Coordinates of C-alpha atoms and ligand atoms in Angstrom, one line a residue:
M1442 CA 19.2 -4.1 38.9
T1443 CA 22.7 -5.5 38.5
N1444 CA 24.2 -2.7 36.4
E1445 CA 27.5 -4.4 35.6
L1446 CA 25.5 -7.0 33.6
I1447 CA 24.2 -4.4 31.2
V1448 CA 26.1 -3.7 28.0
K1449 CA 27.2 -0.1 27.9
G1450 CA 27.4 2.0 24.7
K1451 CA 25.3 3.8 22.2
L1452 CA 21.9 2.2 21.9
A1453 CA 20.9 0.6 18.6
D1454 CA 18.5 2.8 16.7
N1455 CA 15.7 0.4 17.2
E1456 CA 15.8 1.3 20.9
R1457 CA 15.0 4.9 20.0
L1458 CA 12.2 4.1 17.7
K1459 CA 10.5 1.7 20.2
A1460 CA 10.9 4.4 22.9
E1461 CA 9.4 7.1 20.7
S1462 CA 6.7 4.9 19.3
D1463 CA 4.0 5.6 21.9
Y1464 CA 3.7 1.9 22.6
L1465 CA 4.0 0.7 19.0
R1466 CA 1.6 3.3 17.5
G1467 CA 4.1 5.5 15.7
T1468 CA 2.4 7.4 12.9
I1469 CA 1.2 4.3 11.2
T1470 CA -2.4 5.6 10.9
E1471 CA -1.2 8.8 9.1
D1472 CA 1.1 6.8 6.9
L1473 CA -1.7 4.5 5.9
K1474 CA -3.5 7.4 4.4
D1475 CA -0.5 8.5 2.4
R1476 CA -1.1 7.1 -1.1
M1477 CA 1.9 8.9 -2.7
T1478 CA 3.9 5.8 -1.8
G1479 CA 3.0 2.2 -1.5
G1480 CA 5.4 1.8 1.4
F1481 CA 5.7 2.9 5.0
T1482 CA 8.0 5.8 5.9
S1483 CA 10.7 6.3 8.6
D1484 CA 10.1 4.4 11.8
N1485 CA 6.8 2.9 10.7
F1486 CA 8.7 0.6 8.3
Q1487 CA 10.0 -1.2 11.4
L1488 CA 7.0 -0.6 13.7
I1489 CA 4.5 -2.5 11.5
R1490 CA 6.5 -5.6 12.3
T1491 CA 5.2 -5.6 15.8
H1492 CA 1.8 -5.8 14.3
G1493 CA 2.8 -8.8 12.3
M1494 CA 3.8 -7.3 9.0
Y1495 CA 6.9 -6.8 6.9
Q1496 CA 7.3 -4.4 4.0
Q1497 CA 8.6 -6.2 1.0
D1498 CA 8.8 -5.9 -2.8
D1499 CA 9.2 -8.6 -5.5
R1500 CA 13.0 -8.9 -6.1
D1501 CA 12.4 -10.6 -9.4
I1502 CA 11.1 -7.3 -10.8
R1503 CA 13.0 -4.8 -8.7
A1504 CA 15.8 -4.0 -11.2
E1505 CA 13.3 -3.6 -14.0
R1506 CA 11.2 -1.1 -12.0
Q1507 CA 14.4 0.7 -11.1
K1508 CA 15.2 1.0 -14.8
Q1509 CA 11.8 2.5 -15.4
K1510 CA 12.4 4.9 -12.5
L1511 CA 9.5 3.4 -10.6
E1512 CA 9.6 2.9 -6.8
P1513 CA 9.7 -0.8 -5.8
L1514 CA 6.3 -2.4 -5.9
H1515 CA 5.9 -2.2 -2.1
N1516 CA 3.5 -4.5 -0.4
V1517 CA 3.3 -6.3 2.9
M1518 CA 3.7 -9.8 4.1
L1519 CA 1.5 -10.7 7.0
R1520 CA 2.2 -13.4 9.5
A1521 CA -0.7 -14.5 11.7
R1522 CA -0.6 -15.4 15.4
L1523 CA -1.7 -19.0 15.8
P1524 CA -0.4 -20.5 19.1
G1525 CA 0.1 -24.2 18.6
G1526 CA -0.9 -23.8 15.0
V1527 CA -4.6 -24.6 15.5
I1528 CA -7.1 -23.1 13.0
T1529 CA -10.7 -23.9 12.4
P1530 CA -12.2 -24.7 8.9
K1531 CA -14.3 -21.5 9.1
Q1532 CA -11.1 -19.5 9.7
W1533 CA -9.4 -21.4 6.9
L1534 CA -12.1 -20.4 4.5
G1535 CA -11.7 -16.8 5.6
I1536 CA -8.0 -16.7 4.9
D1537 CA -8.4 -18.7 1.7
K1538 CA -10.8 -16.1 0.3
F1539 CA -8.5 -13.2 1.4
A1540 CA -5.5 -14.8 -0.3
D1541 CA -7.6 -15.1 -3.5
D1542 CA -9.0 -11.6 -3.5
Y1543 CA -6.1 -9.4 -2.1
T1544 CA -2.7 -11.0 -2.3
S1545 CA -0.6 -10.8 -5.4
Y1546 CA 0.8 -14.3 -5.1
G1547 CA -2.6 -16.0 -4.4
S1548 CA -1.0 -18.3 -1.9
I1549 CA -1.2 -19.3 1.7
R1550 CA 2.3 -20.0 3.0
L1551 CA 2.7 -22.3 6.0
T1552 CA 5.8 -21.4 8.0
T1553 CA 8.4 -23.1 10.1
R1554 CA 6.6 -21.7 13.2
Q1555 CA 3.2 -23.2 12.9
T1556 CA 1.4 -20.3 11.2
F1557 CA 0.7 -18.9 7.8
Q1558 CA 1.8 -15.9 5.8
F1559 CA 0.1 -13.8 3.1
H1560 CA 2.6 -12.3 0.7
G1561 CA 1.9 -9.3 -1.5
V1562 CA -0.9 -7.3 0.2
L1563 CA -1.0 -3.7 -1.1
K1564 CA -1.3 -0.7 1.2
P1565 CA -5.0 0.1 0.5
D1566 CA -6.0 -3.4 1.5
I1567 CA -4.0 -3.7 4.8
K1568 CA -6.7 -2.5 7.1
L1569 CA -9.3 -4.7 5.5
M1570 CA -6.9 -7.6 6.0
H1571 CA -6.7 -7.1 9.8
Q1572 CA -10.5 -6.6 10.0
T1573 CA -11.1 -9.8 8.0
L1574 CA -8.8 -11.7 10.4
N1575 CA -10.5 -10.1 13.4
S1576 CA -13.9 -11.1 12.1
I1577 CA -12.9 -14.8 12.2
G1578 CA -11.1 -14.6 15.5
L1579 CA -7.5 -14.2 14.3
D1580 CA -4.8 -11.5 14.6
S1581 CA -1.2 -11.0 13.8
I1582 CA -0.1 -9.3 17.1
A1583 CA 3.6 -9.8 18.0
T1584 CA 4.4 -12.3 15.3
A1585 CA 7.4 -10.1 14.4
G1586 CA 9.5 -7.4 16.1
D1587 CA 11.2 -7.4 19.5
V1588 CA 8.5 -9.3 21.3
N1589 CA 7.6 -12.9 22.2
R1590 CA 6.6 -14.5 18.9
N1591 CA 4.0 -17.1 18.0
V1592 CA 4.2 -19.8 20.7
L1593 CA 4.8 -23.3 19.3
C1594 CA 3.3 -26.6 20.6
T1595 CA 3.9 -30.1 19.5
S1596 CA 1.2 -30.5 16.8
N1597 CA 0.6 -34.2 16.7
P1598 CA -2.8 -34.8 18.3
V1599 CA -2.6 -38.5 18.8
E1600 CA -2.0 -38.3 22.5
S1601 CA -4.9 -36.1 22.7
E1602 CA -5.4 -35.4 26.4
L1603 CA -1.8 -34.5 27.1
H1604 CA -1.6 -32.6 23.9
Q1605 CA -4.8 -30.7 24.8
E1606 CA -3.3 -29.7 28.1
A1607 CA 0.1 -28.7 26.6
Y1608 CA -1.8 -26.7 23.9
Q1609 CA -3.8 -24.8 26.5
W1610 CA -0.5 -23.8 28.1
A1611 CA 0.9 -22.6 24.8
I1612 CA -2.2 -20.3 24.6
K1613 CA -1.8 -19.1 28.1
I1614 CA 1.9 -18.4 27.7
S1615 CA 1.2 -16.6 24.4
E1616 CA -1.5 -14.4 26.1
H1617 CA 0.6 -13.7 29.1
L1618 CA 3.6 -12.5 27.1
L1619 CA 1.6 -10.6 24.5
P1620 CA 2.1 -6.8 24.3
K1621 CA -0.7 -5.1 26.3
T1622 CA -0.7 -1.9 24.3
R1623 CA -3.9 -1.3 22.4
A1624 CA -2.1 0.0 19.4
Y1625 CA -3.2 -2.9 17.2
A1626 CA -6.9 -2.5 18.1
E1627 CA -6.8 1.2 17.6
I1628 CA -4.9 1.3 14.3
W1629 CA -6.4 -1.7 12.5
L1630 CA -9.8 -2.2 14.1
D1631 CA -10.6 1.5 14.7
E1632 CA -11.1 1.0 18.4
E1633 CA -11.1 4.1 20.7
R1634 CA -7.9 4.9 22.6
V1635 CA -8.4 4.3 26.3
E1636 CA -6.1 6.4 28.4
T1637 CA -4.2 4.6 31.1
T1638 CA -4.7 5.7 34.7
E1639 CA -1.8 7.3 36.6
G1640 CA 0.8 4.8 37.8
E1641 CA -0.6 2.0 35.6
E1642 CA 2.1 0.2 33.6
V1643 CA 1.2 -0.2 30.0
E1644 CA 3.6 -3.1 29.5
P1645 CA 4.4 -4.7 32.8
I1646 CA 6.3 -7.6 31.3
L1647 CA 7.7 -6.3 28.1
G1648 CA 8.5 -2.8 29.3
S1649 CA 8.3 0.5 27.4
T1650 CA 11.1 -0.4 25.0
Y1651 CA 10.0 -4.0 24.6
L1652 CA 12.7 -6.7 24.3
P1653 CA 16.2 -6.2 22.9
R1654 CA 15.4 -8.6 20.1
K1655 CA 12.9 -11.2 18.9
F1656 CA 12.1 -13.9 21.4
K1657 CA 10.7 -17.4 20.7
T1658 CA 8.9 -19.9 23.0
T1659 CA 7.7 -23.5 22.7
V1660 CA 5.8 -26.1 24.5
V1661 CA 7.0 -29.6 23.4
I1662 CA 5.9 -33.1 24.2
P1663 CA 8.6 -35.8 24.1
P1664 CA 9.5 -38.0 22.4
N1665 CA 8.7 -35.8 19.3
N1666 CA 10.8 -32.6 19.0
D1667 CA 8.8 -31.6 16.0
I1668 CA 9.0 -27.9 16.9
D1669 CA 12.9 -28.0 17.1
L1670 CA 13.2 -26.5 20.6
H1671 CA 16.9 -25.6 20.2
A1672 CA 15.9 -22.9 17.8
N1673 CA 14.0 -21.1 20.6
D1674 CA 14.8 -18.8 23.5
L1675 CA 12.5 -20.5 26.0
N1676 CA 11.1 -24.0 26.0
F1677 CA 8.8 -25.9 28.2
V1678 CA 9.3 -29.7 27.8
A1679 CA 6.1 -31.4 29.0
I1680 CA 6.6 -33.9 31.8
S1681 CA 3.7 -36.2 32.4
D1682 CA 2.6 -38.8 34.9
N1683 CA 0.1 -41.5 33.8
G1684 CA -0.7 -39.4 30.7
K1685 CA -1.4 -36.2 32.8
L1686 CA 0.7 -33.1 32.5
I1687 CA 2.4 -32.4 35.8
G1688 CA 5.1 -29.9 35.0
F1689 CA 7.8 -28.8 32.6
N1690 CA 11.6 -29.0 32.2
V1691 CA 12.6 -25.5 31.2
L1692 CA 15.3 -25.0 28.5
V1693 CA 16.6 -21.5 27.7
G1694 CA 18.9 -19.9 25.1
G1695 CA 18.5 -21.7 21.8
G1696 CA 18.8 -19.9 18.5
L1697 CA 20.1 -20.6 15.0
A1698 CA 21.1 -17.3 13.3
M1699 CA 24.6 -16.2 12.6
T1700 CA 26.3 -13.8 10.2
H1701 CA 28.8 -15.1 7.6
G1702 CA 32.3 -14.2 8.7
D1703 CA 31.4 -12.9 12.1
K1704 CA 32.5 -15.4 14.8
A1705 CA 30.7 -13.3 17.5
T1706 CA 27.5 -14.8 16.1
Y1707 CA 26.7 -18.5 16.2
P1708 CA 23.9 -21.0 16.4
R1709 CA 23.4 -22.4 20.0
C1710 CA 21.4 -25.1 21.7
A1711 CA 19.2 -24.2 24.7
D1712 CA 20.5 -25.0 28.2
D1713 CA 18.6 -27.0 30.7
F1714 CA 17.5 -24.9 33.7
G1715 CA 15.6 -27.7 35.5
Y1716 CA 12.0 -28.8 36.3
I1717 CA 9.1 -26.7 37.5
S1718 CA 5.6 -27.8 38.5
L1719 CA 2.7 -26.4 36.4
E1720 CA 1.6 -23.6 38.7
H1721 CA 5.0 -21.8 38.2
T1722 CA 4.8 -21.8 34.4
L1723 CA 3.6 -18.3 33.8
A1724 CA 5.9 -16.8 36.5
V1725 CA 8.9 -18.5 35.0
A1726 CA 8.0 -17.5 31.5
A1727 CA 7.7 -13.9 32.6
A1728 CA 10.9 -14.1 34.6
V1729 CA 12.9 -15.4 31.7
V1730 CA 11.5 -12.7 29.5
T1731 CA 12.1 -9.8 32.0
T1732 CA 15.6 -11.0 32.7
Q1733 CA 16.4 -11.0 29.0
R1734 CA 14.6 -7.6 28.7
D1735 CA 16.8 -6.1 31.4
W1736 CA 20.1 -7.8 30.6
G1737 CA 19.9 -8.4 26.9
N1738 CA 22.3 -6.4 24.6
R1739 CA 20.5 -3.2 23.4
V1740 CA 23.7 -1.8 21.8
N1741 CA 24.5 -4.4 19.2
R1742 CA 21.4 -6.2 17.7
K1743 CA 23.6 -9.0 16.3
N1744 CA 24.4 -10.0 19.9
A1745 CA 21.0 -9.2 21.4
K1746 CA 19.2 -12.5 21.6
T1747 CA 18.9 -14.6 24.8
K1748 CA 21.6 -17.0 23.7
Y1749 CA 24.2 -14.3 23.8
T1750 CA 23.0 -12.9 27.1
L1751 CA 23.4 -16.4 28.6
D1752 CA 26.9 -16.7 27.3
R1753 CA 27.9 -13.2 28.4
V1754 CA 26.5 -13.2 32.0
G1755 CA 26.9 -16.9 32.6
I1756 CA 24.2 -19.6 32.6
D1757 CA 24.0 -19.9 36.4
T1758 CA 23.7 -16.1 36.9
F1759 CA 20.9 -16.0 34.4
K1760 CA 19.2 -19.0 35.9
N1761 CA 19.4 -17.8 39.5
E1762 CA 18.0 -14.5 38.5
V1763 CA 15.0 -16.2 36.8
A1764 CA 14.5 -18.3 39.9
R1765 CA 14.6 -15.1 42.1
R1766 CA 12.2 -13.2 39.9
A1767 CA 9.8 -16.1 39.7
G1768 CA 10.1 -16.9 43.4
I1769 CA 10.9 -20.5 42.8
K1770 CA 13.7 -23.1 42.9
F1771 CA 14.4 -25.1 39.8
E1772 CA 14.2 -28.8 40.7
E1773 CA 16.5 -31.4 39.0
S1774 CA 15.2 -32.0 35.4
R1775 CA 12.9 -35.0 35.0
P1776 CA 14.1 -37.6 32.6
Y1777 CA 12.7 -37.4 29.0
K1778 CA 14.0 -38.4 25.6
F1779 CA 13.5 -37.0 22.2
T1780 CA 13.7 -39.7 19.5
H1781 CA 12.6 -37.8 16.4
R1782 CA 11.5 -34.7 14.7
G1783 CA 9.4 -34.2 11.6
D1784 CA 5.8 -35.1 11.1
S1785 CA 4.2 -38.5 10.9
F1786 CA 2.4 -38.5 7.5
G1787 CA -0.9 -40.2 6.6
W1788 CA -3.7 -41.3 8.9
V1789 CA -3.3 -42.0 12.6
E1790 CA -6.0 -42.8 15.2
G1791 CA -6.1 -40.7 18.3
I1792 CA -7.1 -42.1 21.8
D1793 CA -10.5 -40.5 21.4
G1794 CA -11.2 -42.7 18.4
K1795 CA -10.9 -39.7 16.0
H1796 CA -8.7 -39.8 13.0
H1797 CA -6.0 -37.3 12.0
L1798 CA -4.5 -37.0 8.5
T1799 CA -1.1 -35.3 8.1
L1800 CA -0.5 -33.9 4.7
F1801 CA 2.9 -33.1 3.3
V1802 CA 3.0 -29.6 1.7
E1803 CA 6.2 -28.9 -0.1
N1804 CA 7.8 -25.7 1.2
G1805 CA 4.5 -25.0 2.9
R1806 CA 3.2 -23.3 -0.2
L1807 CA -0.5 -23.8 -0.7
L1808 CA -1.1 -22.5 -4.2
D1809 CA -3.1 -23.8 -7.1
Y1810 CA -0.4 -25.3 -9.3
Q1811 CA -1.5 -26.4 -12.8
D1812 CA -1.3 -30.1 -12.0
K1813 CA -2.0 -29.7 -8.3
P1814 CA -4.7 -27.3 -7.1
L1815 CA -3.5 -27.5 -3.5
K1816 CA -5.1 -24.4 -2.3
T1817 CA -8.5 -25.2 -3.7
G1818 CA -8.2 -28.7 -2.3
M1819 CA -7.7 -27.3 1.2
A1820 CA -10.7 -25.0 0.8
K1821 CA -12.9 -27.9 -0.3
I1822 CA -11.7 -30.0 2.7
A1823 CA -12.5 -27.0 5.0
Q1824 CA -16.0 -26.8 3.6
V1825 CA -16.8 -30.3 4.8
H1826 CA -14.4 -30.9 7.7
Q1827 CA -16.0 -31.0 11.2
G1828 CA -12.7 -31.0 13.3
D1829 CA -9.9 -28.5 13.1
F1830 CA -6.6 -28.0 11.3
R1831 CA -3.1 -28.0 12.9
L1832 CA -0.2 -26.4 11.2
T1833 CA 3.1 -28.0 12.0
A1834 CA 6.5 -26.4 12.5
N1835 CA 7.7 -28.3 9.4
Q1836 CA 5.4 -26.4 7.1
N1837 CA 2.8 -29.2 6.9
I1838 CA -0.8 -29.5 7.9
I1839 CA -2.9 -32.0 9.9
I1840 CA -6.6 -32.4 9.3
A1841 CA -7.4 -33.3 12.9
G1842 CA -10.4 -34.8 14.5
V1843 CA -12.1 -36.6 11.6
A1844 CA -14.9 -39.0 12.4
E1845 CA -14.7 -42.6 11.0
A1846 CA -17.6 -41.8 8.7
D1847 CA -15.9 -38.7 7.2
K1848 CA -12.5 -40.3 6.5
A1849 CA -13.2 -41.5 3.0
Q1850 CA -14.5 -38.2 1.7
I1851 CA -11.6 -36.2 3.3
E1852 CA -9.1 -38.6 1.8
Q1853 CA -10.6 -38.5 -1.6
L1854 CA -10.6 -34.7 -1.6
A1855 CA -6.9 -34.7 -0.5
R1856 CA -6.0 -37.1 -3.3
E1857 CA -8.0 -35.4 -6.0
H1858 CA -6.2 -32.1 -5.4
G1859 CA -2.7 -33.5 -5.1
L1860 CA -2.5 -33.0 -1.3
L1861 CA -2.0 -36.7 -0.7
N1862 CA 0.3 -38.7 -2.8
D1863 CA 1.6 -42.2 -1.9
T1864 CA 4.7 -41.7 -4.1
T1865 CA 6.2 -38.8 -2.1
S1866 CA 9.6 -40.1 -0.9
N1867 CA 10.8 -40.1 2.6
Q1868 CA 13.6 -37.8 1.5
R1869 CA 11.2 -35.2 0.2
K1870 CA 9.3 -35.4 3.5
S1871 CA 12.5 -34.8 5.4
S1872 CA 13.5 -31.7 3.4
M1873 CA 12.6 -28.1 4.1
A1874 CA 13.5 -24.7 2.9
C1875 CA 12.8 -21.1 3.9
V1876 CA 11.0 -18.6 1.6
A1877 CA 14.1 -16.7 0.3
F1878 CA 13.5 -15.2 -3.3
P1879 CA 11.5 -13.4 -4.5
T1880 CA 9.9 -11.9 -1.4
C1881 CA 12.6 -12.1 1.3
P1882 CA 14.8 -8.9 1.3
L1883 CA 17.6 -10.7 3.0
A1884 CA 18.0 -13.7 0.7
M1885 CA 21.5 -14.3 -0.7
A1886 CA 20.6 -17.5 -2.6
E1887 CA 17.5 -19.4 -3.6
A1888 CA 15.9 -21.8 -1.1
E1889 CA 12.1 -22.5 -1.6
R1890 CA 12.5 -22.4 -5.4
Y1891 CA 15.7 -24.5 -5.3
L1892 CA 14.4 -27.3 -3.0
P1893 CA 12.1 -29.3 -5.3
K1894 CA 14.8 -29.9 -7.9
L1895 CA 17.5 -30.5 -5.3
V1896 CA 15.3 -33.2 -3.7
D1897 CA 14.7 -34.8 -7.2
D1898 CA 18.4 -35.1 -7.6
V1899 CA 19.1 -36.3 -4.1
E1900 CA 16.3 -39.0 -4.5
T1901 CA 18.2 -40.2 -7.6
I1902 CA 21.5 -40.3 -5.8
L1903 CA 20.1 -42.2 -2.8
A1904 CA 18.4 -44.7 -5.1
K1905 CA 21.7 -45.2 -7.0
N1906 CA 23.4 -45.9 -3.7
G1907 CA 20.8 -48.4 -2.6
L1908 CA 19.2 -46.0 -0.1
A1909 CA 15.8 -45.4 -1.9
D1910 CA 13.7 -45.7 1.3
E1911 CA 16.2 -43.8 3.5
S1912 CA 16.2 -40.1 4.2
I1913 CA 18.5 -37.4 5.4
I1914 CA 17.2 -34.3 7.2
L1915 CA 18.1 -31.8 4.4
R1916 CA 17.4 -28.1 4.9
V1917 CA 18.1 -25.1 2.8
T1918 CA 18.1 -21.5 3.9
G1919 CA 18.7 -18.5 1.6
C1920 CA 21.0 -16.7 4.2
P1921 CA 22.6 -17.4 7.6
N1922 CA 19.5 -16.1 9.5
G1923 CA 18.5 -19.8 9.3
C1924 CA 14.7 -19.6 8.9
G1925 CA 14.5 -23.0 7.4
R1926 CA 16.5 -24.3 10.4
A1927 CA 19.4 -25.6 8.4
M1928 CA 21.5 -25.3 11.6
L1929 CA 19.6 -28.3 13.0
A1930 CA 19.9 -30.4 9.8
E1931 CA 21.9 -33.5 9.0
I1932 CA 22.8 -31.6 5.8
G1933 CA 22.3 -27.9 6.1
L1934 CA 22.8 -25.6 3.1
V1935 CA 23.1 -21.9 4.0
G1936 CA 22.9 -19.4 1.2
K1937 CA 26.1 -17.4 0.5
G1938 CA 25.5 -15.8 -2.9
P1939 CA 23.5 -16.7 -6.1
G1940 CA 23.8 -20.5 -6.5
K1941 CA 26.4 -20.8 -3.7
Y1942 CA 25.9 -22.3 -0.3
N1943 CA 27.9 -23.2 2.8
M1944 CA 27.4 -26.8 3.6
Y1945 CA 27.0 -28.0 7.2
L1946 CA 26.9 -31.7 8.2
G1947 CA 26.0 -33.6 11.4
S1948 CA 22.9 -32.7 13.3
D1949 CA 21.1 -35.7 14.8
L1950 CA 17.6 -37.1 14.5
A1951 CA 16.4 -35.6 17.8
G1952 CA 17.6 -32.2 16.8
S1953 CA 19.9 -31.7 19.8
R1954 CA 23.1 -31.0 17.9
V1955 CA 24.2 -28.1 15.7
P1956 CA 25.9 -29.3 12.5
K1957 CA 29.5 -28.4 11.5
L1958 CA 30.8 -26.5 8.5
Y1959 CA 32.0 -29.0 5.9
Q1960 CA 32.6 -26.9 2.8
E1961 CA 32.2 -23.3 2.0
N1962 CA 30.7 -21.6 -1.1
V1963 CA 29.7 -24.8 -2.9
G1964 CA 27.8 -24.7 -6.1
E1965 CA 24.8 -26.8 -7.0
Q1966 CA 26.7 -29.5 -8.9
D1967 CA 29.3 -29.8 -6.2
I1968 CA 26.6 -30.2 -3.6
L1969 CA 25.2 -33.2 -5.5
D1970 CA 28.7 -34.7 -5.9
I1971 CA 29.4 -34.4 -2.2
I1972 CA 26.0 -35.9 -1.3
D1973 CA 26.7 -38.7 -3.8
T1974 CA 30.1 -39.5 -2.3
L1975 CA 29.1 -39.3 1.4
S1976 CA 25.8 -41.2 1.0
A1977 CA 27.7 -44.0 -0.9
Q1978 CA 30.1 -44.2 2.1
W1979 CA 27.2 -44.1 4.5
A1980 CA 25.5 -47.0 2.7
K1981 CA 28.7 -49.1 2.8
E1982 CA 30.1 -48.3 6.2
R1983 CA 27.2 -47.4 8.5
N1984 CA 26.3 -49.4 11.6
A1985 CA 22.8 -50.9 11.7
G1986 CA 20.2 -48.1 11.9
E1987 CA 22.9 -45.4 12.0
A1988 CA 21.6 -42.0 10.8
F1989 CA 23.5 -40.0 8.3
G1990 CA 24.2 -37.1 10.8
D1991 CA 25.7 -39.6 13.4
F1992 CA 27.7 -41.4 10.7
V1993 CA 29.5 -38.3 9.4
I1994 CA 30.7 -37.7 12.9
R1995 CA 31.7 -41.3 13.7
A1996 CA 33.5 -41.6 10.3
G1997 CA 35.5 -38.4 11.0
I1998 CA 34.0 -36.5 8.1
V1999 CA 33.2 -33.6 10.4
S2000 CA 33.8 -33.2 14.1
E2001 CA 31.0 -33.0 16.6
V2002 CA 29.7 -29.6 17.8
K2003 CA 29.4 -30.2 21.5
I2004 CA 29.9 -26.9 23.2
S2005 CA 28.4 -24.6 20.7
V2006 CA 30.7 -21.6 20.0
K2007 CA 34.1 -23.2 20.3
D2008 CA 33.4 -26.4 18.5
F2009 CA 31.3 -24.7 15.9
Y2010 CA 34.2 -22.5 14.7
D2011 CA 37.3 -24.6 15.5
D2012 CA 38.8 -26.6 12.7
Ligands
SRM768 FE1 12.8 -15.9 9.8 C1 13.7 -12.8 9.1 C2 10.9 -15.9 7.1 C3 11.4 -18.8 10.9 C4 15.5 -16.4 11.9 N1 12.4 -14.5 8.4 C5 12.9 -13.2 8.4 C6 12.2 -12.4 7.3 C7 11.0 -11.7 7.9 C8 13.0 -11.4 6.5 C9 13.1 -10.0 7.0 O1 13.5 -9.8 8.2 O2 12.7 -9.1 6.3 C10 11.7 -13.6 6.4 C11 10.5 -13.3 5.5 C12 10.5 -14.1 4.2 C13 9.3 -14.0 3.5 O3 9.3 -13.4 2.4 O4 8.3 -14.6 3.9 C14 11.6 -14.7 7.3 N2 11.3 -17.0 9.2 C15 10.7 -16.9 8.0 C16 9.8 -18.0 7.7 C17 8.5 -17.6 7.0 C18 10.5 -19.1 7.0 C19 9.7 -20.2 6.4 O5 10.0 -20.6 5.2 O6 8.8 -20.8 7.0 C20 9.5 -18.5 9.2 C21 8.4 -17.8 9.8 C22 8.2 -18.2 11.2 C23 7.0 -17.6 11.9 O7 5.9 -18.0 11.5 O8 7.2 -16.8 12.8 C24 10.8 -18.1 9.8 N3 13.3 -17.3 11.2 C25 12.7 -18.5 11.4 C26 13.5 -19.4 12.2 C27 13.1 -20.8 12.5 C28 12.4 -21.0 13.8 O9 12.1 -20.0 14.5 O10 12.0 -22.1 14.1 C29 14.7 -18.7 12.5 C30 15.9 -19.3 13.2 C31 15.7 -19.5 14.6 C32 16.2 -18.3 15.4 O11 15.5 -17.3 15.6 O12 17.4 -18.3 15.8 C33 14.5 -17.4 11.9 N4 14.4 -14.7 10.5 C34 15.4 -15.1 11.3 C35 16.3 -14.1 11.5 C36 17.6 -14.1 12.4 C37 17.3 -13.7 13.8 C38 18.6 -13.6 14.6 O13 18.7 -14.1 15.7 O14 19.5 -12.9 14.2 C39 15.8 -13.0 10.7 C40 16.5 -11.6 10.5 C41 16.4 -10.7 11.7 O15 15.6 -11.0 12.6 O16 17.1 -9.7 11.7 C42 14.6 -13.5 10.1
SF4_769 FE1 15.0 -14.8 4.2 FE2 17.3 -15.6 5.1 FE3 15.1 -16.2 6.4 FE4 15.6 -17.4 4.2 S1 16.8 -17.6 6.0 S2 13.6 -16.5 4.7 S3 16.6 -15.9 3.0 S4 15.9 -14.2 6.1

């Protein structure tokens, strides 16, 4: 190994706990039995993440409980593993019932990475949760922690053959990069421990201390960049010939998180490594992961992701090492073009004659609201639907594979339960927020609870400025970690403190440009005033068809971020 490329210094504490965890087992089993606390203790607090769970408490009631000298009301959030976001109606009914019976919020939350989360599961119910998921063919392995996360795949099933092939690769990549430890099966499913034979490597790809940091992978089918590839460490862009998948362009080193005030952290677009034919896919996936495993920064977790490793060692050095490890040569990238992101709502007909209905789910929160029983509606659809569901990376859901004869019934159920509404504006469909309060421990400002009202106001502003049918990709995240992908938005709001946001402007429709800081620490009224002024200017001065994000750059309102770090921070 090339030692000079390894960051020297005292290892981050997470490295110790992974090394001492006995391949992610820790003492979780013992901890589960401890009913003196609703939480997990010492290292297990972190280790449960690699099993797809985060310990949380409701921040709305935290202070009150503290006053009453009670420990926080600990519970876990579970995030399922769902490569490509595909889930069957039977599985849906299983998770729907679990959400009713055992989660304190009673919701299913669709995420920005094509899966769902349960919030508010109490310690005594955690094992049952995993066993329930297992009984319907689901798990939550490696959806969090320093591992390769849920693998995304373009979710629109219209081009079904190509999509089917790409989706199969997403599954294969997910399986290939999954931890091989049997810790999950032993702890949650009561399976026996099987001792390894001498010389056998437990984790041939991830290694005994796993990755330096979280790692994210996608398979994407141009022209739709619906999964926002530049948010991800490793991306396979599908290249087809006559509708058949023949290979992938590989892009490495995307990521959106940063820390306010720390210029050593930044969002970064992925770099193009070149084209590979299909048979090299798994070898290249493993080579990128093992290169990042060996060269990633294990001293400072804030600089540990692949994007920082690339910038530190050099793109060519990283790329050549991947080629060496995979035993391949990257060919020149094949041409492709992304034209849009987001989901195409309503019915579309696939090439197999089946129909697909994409439903807009605000904030991805499927809950029975008083006027809109969304969760019940989805369950009723699952009871009659013969195809499958596809969760999108924009927190929406596709009812896929509907026969002509079943269309009317599905549509009626969706309408009756508020899941399909012809009056939802383009602006609302182009807006997204992360979870933030009350469950996210890292939230600095509201996001999910702020978005609906913000969009109401932006709709009014756009209508006033003669832009009622137009939309701006608007995203809110409650902190600079960027879970709602504000760092790939035309208007990105990043939480700074209660009611205060940093406002970024200027991503493009294809999602290939990071936006630039426009104003710091803006309050909610100022945000509306700025959007009013800038959208009025856009309406008056834009070129035909010019998107808002392109306009703000051409008009000199913000400068373009071309080379991530320098342009991102320079005035
Ligand atoms: Fe995220 C942490 C929610 C997508 C970057 N993210 C968290 C945690 C688990 C907070 C924590 O560590 O305790 C949040 C739980 C909130 C809650 O109560 O549910 C959380 N992230 C989410 C979700 C649910 C947002 C949503 O509204 O849909 C998304 C779940 C995805 C999934 O199913 O796996 C989610 N997170 C993202 C994305 C977007 C993406 O991947 O497309 C990003 C930015 C892309 C990237 O990774 O650069 C993202 N989340 C982070 C980070 C910053 C990572 C970093 O590089 O520093 C953290 C904090 C951390 O890891 O230390 C974080
Ligand atoms: Fe929480 Fe921040 Fe992620 Fe929002 S962006 S879910 S506030 S970690």
